[in-house]
XYZ file of N, CA and C in Angstrom:
690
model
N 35.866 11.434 -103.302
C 35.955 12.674 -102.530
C 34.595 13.032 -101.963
N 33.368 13.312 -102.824
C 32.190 13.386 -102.144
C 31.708 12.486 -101.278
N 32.276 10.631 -101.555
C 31.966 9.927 -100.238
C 32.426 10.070 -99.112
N 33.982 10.648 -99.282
C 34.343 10.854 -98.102
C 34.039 12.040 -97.216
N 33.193 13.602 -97.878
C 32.510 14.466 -97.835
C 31.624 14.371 -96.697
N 30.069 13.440 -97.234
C 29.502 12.727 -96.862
C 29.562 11.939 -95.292
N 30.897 11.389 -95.272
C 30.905 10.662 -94.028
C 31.250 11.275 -93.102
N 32.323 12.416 -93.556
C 32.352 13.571 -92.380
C 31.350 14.031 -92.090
N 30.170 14.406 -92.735
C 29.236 15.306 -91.884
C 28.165 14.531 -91.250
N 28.037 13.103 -91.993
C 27.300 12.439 -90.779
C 27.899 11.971 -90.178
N 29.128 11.819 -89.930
C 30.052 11.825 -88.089
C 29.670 13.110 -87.311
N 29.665 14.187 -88.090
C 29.631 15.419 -87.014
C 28.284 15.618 -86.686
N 27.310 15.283 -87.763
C 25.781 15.338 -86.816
C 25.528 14.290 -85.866
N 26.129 12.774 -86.213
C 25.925 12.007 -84.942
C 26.928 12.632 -83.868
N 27.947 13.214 -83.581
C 28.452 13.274 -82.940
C 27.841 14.649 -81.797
N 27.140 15.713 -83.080
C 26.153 16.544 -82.148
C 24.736 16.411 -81.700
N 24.398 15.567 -82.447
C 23.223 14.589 -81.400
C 23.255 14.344 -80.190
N 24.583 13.404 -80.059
C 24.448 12.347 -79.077
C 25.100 13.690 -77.448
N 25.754 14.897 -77.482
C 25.429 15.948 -77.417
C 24.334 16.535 -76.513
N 23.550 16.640 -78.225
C 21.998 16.921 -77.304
C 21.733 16.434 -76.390
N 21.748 14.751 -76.418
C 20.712 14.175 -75.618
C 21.667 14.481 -74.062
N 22.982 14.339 -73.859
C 23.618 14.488 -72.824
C 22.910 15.469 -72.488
N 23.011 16.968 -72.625
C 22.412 18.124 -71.844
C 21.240 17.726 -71.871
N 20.395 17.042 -72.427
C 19.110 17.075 -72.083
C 18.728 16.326 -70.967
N 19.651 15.286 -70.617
C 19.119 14.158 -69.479
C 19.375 15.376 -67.982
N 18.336 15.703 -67.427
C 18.196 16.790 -65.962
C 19.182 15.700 -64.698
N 19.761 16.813 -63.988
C 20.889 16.328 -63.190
C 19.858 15.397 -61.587
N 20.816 14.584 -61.392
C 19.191 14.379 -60.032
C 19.269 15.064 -59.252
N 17.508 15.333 -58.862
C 17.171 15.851 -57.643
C 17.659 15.673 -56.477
N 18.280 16.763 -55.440
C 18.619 16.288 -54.316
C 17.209 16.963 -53.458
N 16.897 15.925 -52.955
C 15.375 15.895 -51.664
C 15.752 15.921 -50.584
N 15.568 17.120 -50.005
C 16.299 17.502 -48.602
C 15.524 16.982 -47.456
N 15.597 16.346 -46.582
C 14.973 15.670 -45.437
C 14.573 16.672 -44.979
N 13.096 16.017 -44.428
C 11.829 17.108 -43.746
C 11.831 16.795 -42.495
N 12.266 17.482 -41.190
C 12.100 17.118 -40.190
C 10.401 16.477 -39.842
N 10.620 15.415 -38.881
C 9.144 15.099 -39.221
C 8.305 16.166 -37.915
N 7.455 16.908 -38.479
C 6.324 17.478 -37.384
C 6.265 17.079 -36.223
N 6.174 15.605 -35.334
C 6.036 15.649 -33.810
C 7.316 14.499 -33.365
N 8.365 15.365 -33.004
C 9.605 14.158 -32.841
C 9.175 12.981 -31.809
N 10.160 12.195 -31.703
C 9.403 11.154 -30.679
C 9.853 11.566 -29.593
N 8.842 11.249 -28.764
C 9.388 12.101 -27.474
C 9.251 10.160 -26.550
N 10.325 10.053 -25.528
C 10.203 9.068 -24.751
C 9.340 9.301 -23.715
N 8.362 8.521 -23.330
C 7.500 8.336 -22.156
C 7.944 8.503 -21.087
N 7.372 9.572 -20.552
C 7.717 9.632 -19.200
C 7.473 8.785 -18.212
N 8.592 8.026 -17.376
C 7.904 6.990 -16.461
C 7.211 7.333 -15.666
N 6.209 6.068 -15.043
C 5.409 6.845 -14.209
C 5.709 6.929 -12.574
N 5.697 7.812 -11.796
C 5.949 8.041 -10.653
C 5.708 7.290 -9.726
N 6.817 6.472 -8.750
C 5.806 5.383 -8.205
C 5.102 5.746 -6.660
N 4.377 4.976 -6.154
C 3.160 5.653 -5.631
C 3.691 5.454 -4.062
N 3.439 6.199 -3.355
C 4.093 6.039 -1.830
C 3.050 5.239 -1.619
N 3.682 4.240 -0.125
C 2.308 3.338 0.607
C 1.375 3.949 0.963
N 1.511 5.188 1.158
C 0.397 6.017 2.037
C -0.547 6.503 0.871
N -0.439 6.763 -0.206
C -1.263 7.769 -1.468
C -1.753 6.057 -1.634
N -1.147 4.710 -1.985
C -1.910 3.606 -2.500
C -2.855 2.881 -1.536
N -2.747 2.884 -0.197
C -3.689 2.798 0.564
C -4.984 3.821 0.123
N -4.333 4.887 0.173
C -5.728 5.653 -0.002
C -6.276 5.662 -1.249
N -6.067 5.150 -1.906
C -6.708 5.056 -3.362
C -7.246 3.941 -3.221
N -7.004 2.372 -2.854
C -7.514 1.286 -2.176
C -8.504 1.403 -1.568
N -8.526 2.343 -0.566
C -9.556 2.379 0.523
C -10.387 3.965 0.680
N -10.223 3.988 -0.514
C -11.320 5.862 -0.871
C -12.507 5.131 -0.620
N -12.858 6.255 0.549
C -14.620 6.044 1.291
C -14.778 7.551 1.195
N -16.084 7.989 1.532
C -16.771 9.034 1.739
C -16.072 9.726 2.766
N -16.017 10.871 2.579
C -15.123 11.746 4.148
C -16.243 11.602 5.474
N -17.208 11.095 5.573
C -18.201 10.756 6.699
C -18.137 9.827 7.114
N -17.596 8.157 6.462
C -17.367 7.211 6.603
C -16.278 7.403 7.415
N -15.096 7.999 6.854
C -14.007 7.912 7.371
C -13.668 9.119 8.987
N -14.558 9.498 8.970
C -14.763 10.589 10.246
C -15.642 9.811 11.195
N -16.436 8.971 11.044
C -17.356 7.935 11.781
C -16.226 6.970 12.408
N -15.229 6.371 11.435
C -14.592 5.467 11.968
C -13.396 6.020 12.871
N -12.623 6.725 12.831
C -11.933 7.656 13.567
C -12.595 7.861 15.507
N -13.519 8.596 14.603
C -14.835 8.644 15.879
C -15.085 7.162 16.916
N -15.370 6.734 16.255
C -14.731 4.991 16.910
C -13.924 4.701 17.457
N -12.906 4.571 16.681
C -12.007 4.383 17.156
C -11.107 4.992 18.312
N -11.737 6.288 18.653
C -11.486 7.164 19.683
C -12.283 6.842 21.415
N -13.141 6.335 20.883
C -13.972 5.953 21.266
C -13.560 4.609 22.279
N -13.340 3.355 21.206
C -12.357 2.551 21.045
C -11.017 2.329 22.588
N -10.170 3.114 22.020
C -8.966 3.395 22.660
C -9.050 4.094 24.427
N -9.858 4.407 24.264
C -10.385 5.203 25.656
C -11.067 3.904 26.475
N -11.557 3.131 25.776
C -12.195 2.022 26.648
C -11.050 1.087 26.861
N -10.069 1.096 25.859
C -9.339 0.138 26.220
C -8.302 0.658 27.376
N -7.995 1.200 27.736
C -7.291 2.639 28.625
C -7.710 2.469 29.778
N -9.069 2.324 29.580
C -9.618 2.315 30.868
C -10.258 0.514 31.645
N -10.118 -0.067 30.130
C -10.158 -1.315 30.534
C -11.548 -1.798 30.848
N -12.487 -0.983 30.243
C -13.996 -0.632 30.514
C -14.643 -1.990 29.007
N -14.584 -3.567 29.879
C -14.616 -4.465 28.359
C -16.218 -4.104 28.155
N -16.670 -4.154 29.209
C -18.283 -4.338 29.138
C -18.967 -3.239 28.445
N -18.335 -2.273 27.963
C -18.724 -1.259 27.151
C -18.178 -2.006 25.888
N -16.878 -1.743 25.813
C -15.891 -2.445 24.457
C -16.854 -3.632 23.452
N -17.567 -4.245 24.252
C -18.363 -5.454 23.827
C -19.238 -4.860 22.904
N -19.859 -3.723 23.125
C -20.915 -3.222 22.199
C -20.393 -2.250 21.028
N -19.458 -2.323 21.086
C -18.369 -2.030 19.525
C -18.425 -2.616 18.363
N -17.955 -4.681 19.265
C -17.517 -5.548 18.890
C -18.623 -5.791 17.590
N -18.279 -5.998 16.600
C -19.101 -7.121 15.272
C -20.096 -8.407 16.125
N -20.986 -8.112 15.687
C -21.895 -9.215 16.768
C -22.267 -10.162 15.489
N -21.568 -10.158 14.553
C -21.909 -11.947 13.730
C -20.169 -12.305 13.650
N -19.168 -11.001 13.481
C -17.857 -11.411 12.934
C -16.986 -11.400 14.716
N -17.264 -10.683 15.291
C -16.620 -11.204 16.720
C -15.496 -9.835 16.850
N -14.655 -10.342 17.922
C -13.165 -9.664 17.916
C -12.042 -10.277 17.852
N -10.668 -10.265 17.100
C -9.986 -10.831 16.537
C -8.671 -10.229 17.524
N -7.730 -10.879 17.958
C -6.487 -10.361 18.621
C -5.190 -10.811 18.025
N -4.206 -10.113 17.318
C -3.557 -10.284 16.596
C -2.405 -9.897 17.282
N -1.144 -11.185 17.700
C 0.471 -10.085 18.345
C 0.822 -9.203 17.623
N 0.905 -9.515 16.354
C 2.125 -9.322 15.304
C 1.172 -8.830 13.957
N 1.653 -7.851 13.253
C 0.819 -7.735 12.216
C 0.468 -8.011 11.138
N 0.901 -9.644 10.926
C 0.555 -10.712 10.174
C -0.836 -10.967 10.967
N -1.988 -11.294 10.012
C -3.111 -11.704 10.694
C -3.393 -13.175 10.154
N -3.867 -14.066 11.495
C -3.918 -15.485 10.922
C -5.452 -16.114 11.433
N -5.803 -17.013 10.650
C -6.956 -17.343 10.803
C -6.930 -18.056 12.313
N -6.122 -18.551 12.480
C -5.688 -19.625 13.789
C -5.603 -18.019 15.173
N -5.594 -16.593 14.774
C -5.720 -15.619 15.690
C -6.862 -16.023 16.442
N -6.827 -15.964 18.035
C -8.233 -16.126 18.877
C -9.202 -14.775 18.185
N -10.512 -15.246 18.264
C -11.825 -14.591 18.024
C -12.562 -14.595 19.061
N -13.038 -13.699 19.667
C -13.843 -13.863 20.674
C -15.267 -13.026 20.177
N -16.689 -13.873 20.797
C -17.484 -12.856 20.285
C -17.786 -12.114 21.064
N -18.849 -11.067 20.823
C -19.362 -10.085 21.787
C -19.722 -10.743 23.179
N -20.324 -11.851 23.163
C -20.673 -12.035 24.398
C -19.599 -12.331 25.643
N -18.453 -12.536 24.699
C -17.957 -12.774 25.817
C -16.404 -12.295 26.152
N -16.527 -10.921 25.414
C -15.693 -9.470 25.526
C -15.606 -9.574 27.064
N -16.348 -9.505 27.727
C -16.782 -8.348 28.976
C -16.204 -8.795 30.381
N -15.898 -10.326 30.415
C -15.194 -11.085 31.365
C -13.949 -11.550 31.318
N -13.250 -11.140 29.873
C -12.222 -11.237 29.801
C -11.006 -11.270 30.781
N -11.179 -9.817 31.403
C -9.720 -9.473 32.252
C -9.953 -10.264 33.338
N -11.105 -10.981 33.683
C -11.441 -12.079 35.162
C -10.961 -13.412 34.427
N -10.927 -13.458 33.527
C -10.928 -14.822 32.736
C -9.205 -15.184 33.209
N -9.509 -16.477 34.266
C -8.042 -17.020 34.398
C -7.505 -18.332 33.204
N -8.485 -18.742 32.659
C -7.701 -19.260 31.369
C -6.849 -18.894 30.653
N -5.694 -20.325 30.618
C -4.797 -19.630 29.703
C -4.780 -19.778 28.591
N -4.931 -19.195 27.460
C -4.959 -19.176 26.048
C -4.027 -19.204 25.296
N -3.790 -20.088 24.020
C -3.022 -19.599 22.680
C -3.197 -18.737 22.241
N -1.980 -17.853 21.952
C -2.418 -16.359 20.959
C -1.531 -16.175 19.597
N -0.924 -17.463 19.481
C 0.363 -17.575 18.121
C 1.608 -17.970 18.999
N 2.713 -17.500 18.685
C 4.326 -17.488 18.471
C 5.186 -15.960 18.956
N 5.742 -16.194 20.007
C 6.739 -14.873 19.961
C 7.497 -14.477 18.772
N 8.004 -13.382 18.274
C 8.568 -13.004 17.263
C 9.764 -13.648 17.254
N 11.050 -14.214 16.407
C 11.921 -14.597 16.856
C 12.487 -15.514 17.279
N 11.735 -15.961 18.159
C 11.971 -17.212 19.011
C 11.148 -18.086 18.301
N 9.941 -18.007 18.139
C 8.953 -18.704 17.642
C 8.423 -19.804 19.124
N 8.484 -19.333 20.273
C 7.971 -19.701 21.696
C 6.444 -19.822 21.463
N 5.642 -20.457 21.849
C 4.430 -20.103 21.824
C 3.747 -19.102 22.881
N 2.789 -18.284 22.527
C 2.267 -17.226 23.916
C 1.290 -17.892 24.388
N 1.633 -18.393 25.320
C 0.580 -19.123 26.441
C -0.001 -17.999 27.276
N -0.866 -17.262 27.285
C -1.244 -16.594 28.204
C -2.453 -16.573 28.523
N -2.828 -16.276 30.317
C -4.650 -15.661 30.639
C -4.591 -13.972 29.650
N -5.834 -13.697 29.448
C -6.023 -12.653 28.698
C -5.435 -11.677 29.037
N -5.535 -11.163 30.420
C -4.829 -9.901 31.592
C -3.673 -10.300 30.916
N -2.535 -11.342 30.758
C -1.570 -11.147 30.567
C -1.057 -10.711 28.916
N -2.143 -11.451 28.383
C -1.512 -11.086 26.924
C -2.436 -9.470 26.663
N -3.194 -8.759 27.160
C -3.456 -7.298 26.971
C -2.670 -6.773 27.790
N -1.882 -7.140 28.624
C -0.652 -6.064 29.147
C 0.547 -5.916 27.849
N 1.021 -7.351 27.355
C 1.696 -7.325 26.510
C 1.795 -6.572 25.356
N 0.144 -7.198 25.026
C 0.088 -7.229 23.498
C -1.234 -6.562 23.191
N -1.894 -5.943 24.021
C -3.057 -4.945 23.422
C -2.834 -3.459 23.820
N -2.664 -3.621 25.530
C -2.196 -1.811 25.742
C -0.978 -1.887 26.809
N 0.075 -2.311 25.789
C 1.252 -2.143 26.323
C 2.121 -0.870 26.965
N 1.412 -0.243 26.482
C 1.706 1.423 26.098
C 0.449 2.545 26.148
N 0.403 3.704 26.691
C -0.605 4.842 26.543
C -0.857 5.005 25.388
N -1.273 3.984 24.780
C -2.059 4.406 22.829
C -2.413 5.693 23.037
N -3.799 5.830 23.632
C -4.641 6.852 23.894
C -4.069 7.868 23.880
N -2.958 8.157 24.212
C -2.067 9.529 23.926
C -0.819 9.249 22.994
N -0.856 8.627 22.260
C -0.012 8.104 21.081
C 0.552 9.205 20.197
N 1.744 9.609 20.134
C 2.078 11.077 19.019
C 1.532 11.355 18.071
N 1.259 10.094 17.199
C 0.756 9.926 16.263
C -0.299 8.655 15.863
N -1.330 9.326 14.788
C -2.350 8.484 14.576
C -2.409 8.613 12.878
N -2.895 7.387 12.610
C -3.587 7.396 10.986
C -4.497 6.597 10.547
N -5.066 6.998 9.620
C -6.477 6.407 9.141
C -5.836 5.337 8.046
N -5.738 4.251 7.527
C -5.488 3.456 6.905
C -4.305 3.086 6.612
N -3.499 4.012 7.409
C -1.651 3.877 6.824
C -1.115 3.127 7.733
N -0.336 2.170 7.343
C 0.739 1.609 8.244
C 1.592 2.422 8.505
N 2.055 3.023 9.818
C 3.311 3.798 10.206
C 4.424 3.363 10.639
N 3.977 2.118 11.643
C 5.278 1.550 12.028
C 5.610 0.164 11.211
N 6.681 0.283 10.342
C 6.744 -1.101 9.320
C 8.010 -1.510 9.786
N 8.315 -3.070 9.497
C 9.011 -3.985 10.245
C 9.546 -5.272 9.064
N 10.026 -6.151 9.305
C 9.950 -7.268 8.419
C 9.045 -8.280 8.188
N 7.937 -7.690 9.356
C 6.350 -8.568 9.323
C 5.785 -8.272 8.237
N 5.380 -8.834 7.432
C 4.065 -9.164 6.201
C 2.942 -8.226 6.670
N 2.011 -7.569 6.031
C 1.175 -6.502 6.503
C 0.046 -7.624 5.470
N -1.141 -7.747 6.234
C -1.743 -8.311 5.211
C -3.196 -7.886 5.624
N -3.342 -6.526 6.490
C -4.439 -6.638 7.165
C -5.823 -6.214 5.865
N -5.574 -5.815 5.031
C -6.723 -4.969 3.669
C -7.130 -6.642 2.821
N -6.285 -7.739 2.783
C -6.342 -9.150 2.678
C -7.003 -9.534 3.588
N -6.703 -9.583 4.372
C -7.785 -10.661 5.911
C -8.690 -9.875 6.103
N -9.201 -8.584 6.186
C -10.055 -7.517 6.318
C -10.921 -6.900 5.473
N -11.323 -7.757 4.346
C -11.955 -6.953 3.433
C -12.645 -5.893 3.543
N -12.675 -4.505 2.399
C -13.715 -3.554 3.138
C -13.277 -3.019 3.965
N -12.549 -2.951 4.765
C -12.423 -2.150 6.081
C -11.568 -1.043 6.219
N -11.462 -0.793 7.366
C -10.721 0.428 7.642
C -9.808 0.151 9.127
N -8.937 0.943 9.195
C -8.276 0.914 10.527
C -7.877 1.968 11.052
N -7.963 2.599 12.375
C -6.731 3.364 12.475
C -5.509 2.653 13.129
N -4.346 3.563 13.173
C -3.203 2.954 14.361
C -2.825 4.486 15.000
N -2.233 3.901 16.329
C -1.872 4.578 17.083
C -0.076 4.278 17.247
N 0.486 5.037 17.457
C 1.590 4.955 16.782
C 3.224 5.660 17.658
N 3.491 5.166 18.141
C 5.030 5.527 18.911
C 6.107 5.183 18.201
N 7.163 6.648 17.981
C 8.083 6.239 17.083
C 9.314 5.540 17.474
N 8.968 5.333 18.792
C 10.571 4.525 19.552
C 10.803 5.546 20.916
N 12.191 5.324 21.517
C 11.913 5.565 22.696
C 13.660 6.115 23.426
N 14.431 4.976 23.107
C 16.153 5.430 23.064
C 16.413 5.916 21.694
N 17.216 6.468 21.675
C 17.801 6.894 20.404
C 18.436 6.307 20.255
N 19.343 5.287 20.882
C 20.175 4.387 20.436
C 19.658 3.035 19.525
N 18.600 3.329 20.196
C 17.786 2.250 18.738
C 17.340 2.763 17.555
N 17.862 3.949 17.386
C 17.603 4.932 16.071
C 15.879 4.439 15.820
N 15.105 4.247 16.515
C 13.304 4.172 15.812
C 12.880 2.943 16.081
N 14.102 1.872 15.908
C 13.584 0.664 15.882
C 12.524 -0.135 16.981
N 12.781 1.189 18.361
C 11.819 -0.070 19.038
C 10.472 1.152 19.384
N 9.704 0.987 17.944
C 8.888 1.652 18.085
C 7.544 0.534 18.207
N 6.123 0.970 18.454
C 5.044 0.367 19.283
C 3.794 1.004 18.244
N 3.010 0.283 17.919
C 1.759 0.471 16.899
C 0.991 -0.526 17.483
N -0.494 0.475 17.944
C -2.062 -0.811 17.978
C -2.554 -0.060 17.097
N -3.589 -0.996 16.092
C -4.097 -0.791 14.897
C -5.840 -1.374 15.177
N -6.465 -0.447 14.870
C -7.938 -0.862 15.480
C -8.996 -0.799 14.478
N -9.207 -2.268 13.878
C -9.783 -2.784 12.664
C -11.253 -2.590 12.869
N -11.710 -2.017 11.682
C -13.334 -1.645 11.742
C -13.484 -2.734 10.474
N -15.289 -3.109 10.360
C -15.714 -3.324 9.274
C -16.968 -2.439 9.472
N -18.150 -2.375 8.182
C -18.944 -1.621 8.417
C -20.438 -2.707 8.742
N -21.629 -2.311 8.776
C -22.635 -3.521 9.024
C -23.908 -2.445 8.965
N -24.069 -2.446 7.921
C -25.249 -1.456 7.634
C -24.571 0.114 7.941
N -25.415 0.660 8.571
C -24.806 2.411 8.749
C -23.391 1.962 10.199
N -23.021 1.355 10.154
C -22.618 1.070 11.579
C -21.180 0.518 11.617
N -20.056 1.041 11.983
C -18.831 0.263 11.725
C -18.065 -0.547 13.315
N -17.707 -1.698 13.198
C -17.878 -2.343 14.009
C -16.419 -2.403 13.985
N -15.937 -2.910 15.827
C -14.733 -3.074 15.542
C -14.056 -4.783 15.325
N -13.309 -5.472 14.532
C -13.314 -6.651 14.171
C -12.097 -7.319 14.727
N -10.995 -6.293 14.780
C -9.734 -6.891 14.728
C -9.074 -5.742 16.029
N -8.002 -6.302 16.792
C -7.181 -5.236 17.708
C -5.494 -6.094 17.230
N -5.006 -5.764 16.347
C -3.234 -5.649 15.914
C -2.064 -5.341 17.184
N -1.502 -5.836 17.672
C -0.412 -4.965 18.041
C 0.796 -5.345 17.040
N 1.536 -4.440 17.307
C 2.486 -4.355 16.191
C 3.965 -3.717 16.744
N 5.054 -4.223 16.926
C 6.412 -3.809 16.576
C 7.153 -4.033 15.936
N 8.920 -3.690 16.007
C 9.883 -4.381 15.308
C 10.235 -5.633 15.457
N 10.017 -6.607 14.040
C 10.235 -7.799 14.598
C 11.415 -7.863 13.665
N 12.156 -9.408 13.689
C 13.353 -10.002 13.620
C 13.058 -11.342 12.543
């Protein structure tokens, strides 16, 4: 009887032990997520740059530089207007020459003429290579008179609607490569936006009048004409 006494009460203390230890083991922590301090934010893309703002970031000169060449080029356009070469000559780059370009792809194979011999041009009955018609791919056989009726002052530049300092205005499916062939330089163009409306713009007319500089002095290097080509 006392053994069996005995075994009851150490059943009931192991049994309130084991008890204890249950309430004693702490329930788990729940750890509540911390927003984190700076969420991710996605990058804003960056804005892409019109031709006209990346030219000018390309070709950032001094506002005196660029008022000199203007000045030139005004200068420039009035002689050509008037067809006055023997002035025009003392514009010209007297180590780099003058460059005549149809189309406003510029090619090394473009005639160069140097200063000296600007000034006899429009008497000059030679006929010259000047490239490829647009299109056709014809070659332009012409005396000079004929290819500056065409292809230098086809049109009243000189009173042109519009003008700009380094911007291409009239663009086409021609390759623009003049800041490539031109290092350094500057241009303006003179600029007609077309003429029927039935060509909605397309047959618009751009001369582009290439400076380089040569000490304090900006020279003119290159004369562009430029339309819609095919």
């Amino acid at each position: 009887m006392v053994n069996k006494f005995v075994f009851i009460v150490i059943l009931l203390a192991g049994i309130l032990t084991g008890c204890n230890l249950t309430s004693s083991i702490a329930a788990p922590t729940v750890i509540s997520t911390i927003a984190p301090t700076l969420g991710f934010v996605k990058p804003t893309p960056l804005q892409p740059i019109s031709p006209a703002q990346l030219i000018i970031i390309m070709t950032a000169t001094p506002h005196t530089a660029q008022q000199a060449v203007l000045d030139r080029a005004a200068d420039v356009i009035t002689l050509l207007k008037n067809q006055d070469m023997t002035t025009l000559a003392g514009y010209v780059h007297p180590q780099l020459g003058l460059r005549f370009s149809p189309y406003a792809f510029v090619r090394d194979t473009d005639n160069e003429i140097p200063p000296d011999g600007i000034a006899g041009l429009l008497t000059d009955p030679t006929v010259h290579p000047w490239g490829a018609y647009s299109g056709s791919g014809e070659p332009i056989d012409l005396t000079f008179v004929d290819y500056y009726s065409q292809f230098v002052y086809d049109l009243d530049f000189a009173n042109a609607p519009e003008i700009s300092l380094n911007h291409r205005l009239g663009v086409s499916t021609s390759m623009d490569n003049i800041f490539a062939f031109y290092r350094s330089s500057m241009f303006v163009e003179y600029y007609f936006p077309g003429f029927d409306p039935q060509f909605e713009g397309m047959d618009w007319r751009s001369l582009r009048l290439v400076f380089m500089q040569d000490n304090d002095t900006w020279y003119l290097v290159g004369i562009i004409h430029d339309q819609w080509t095919t």
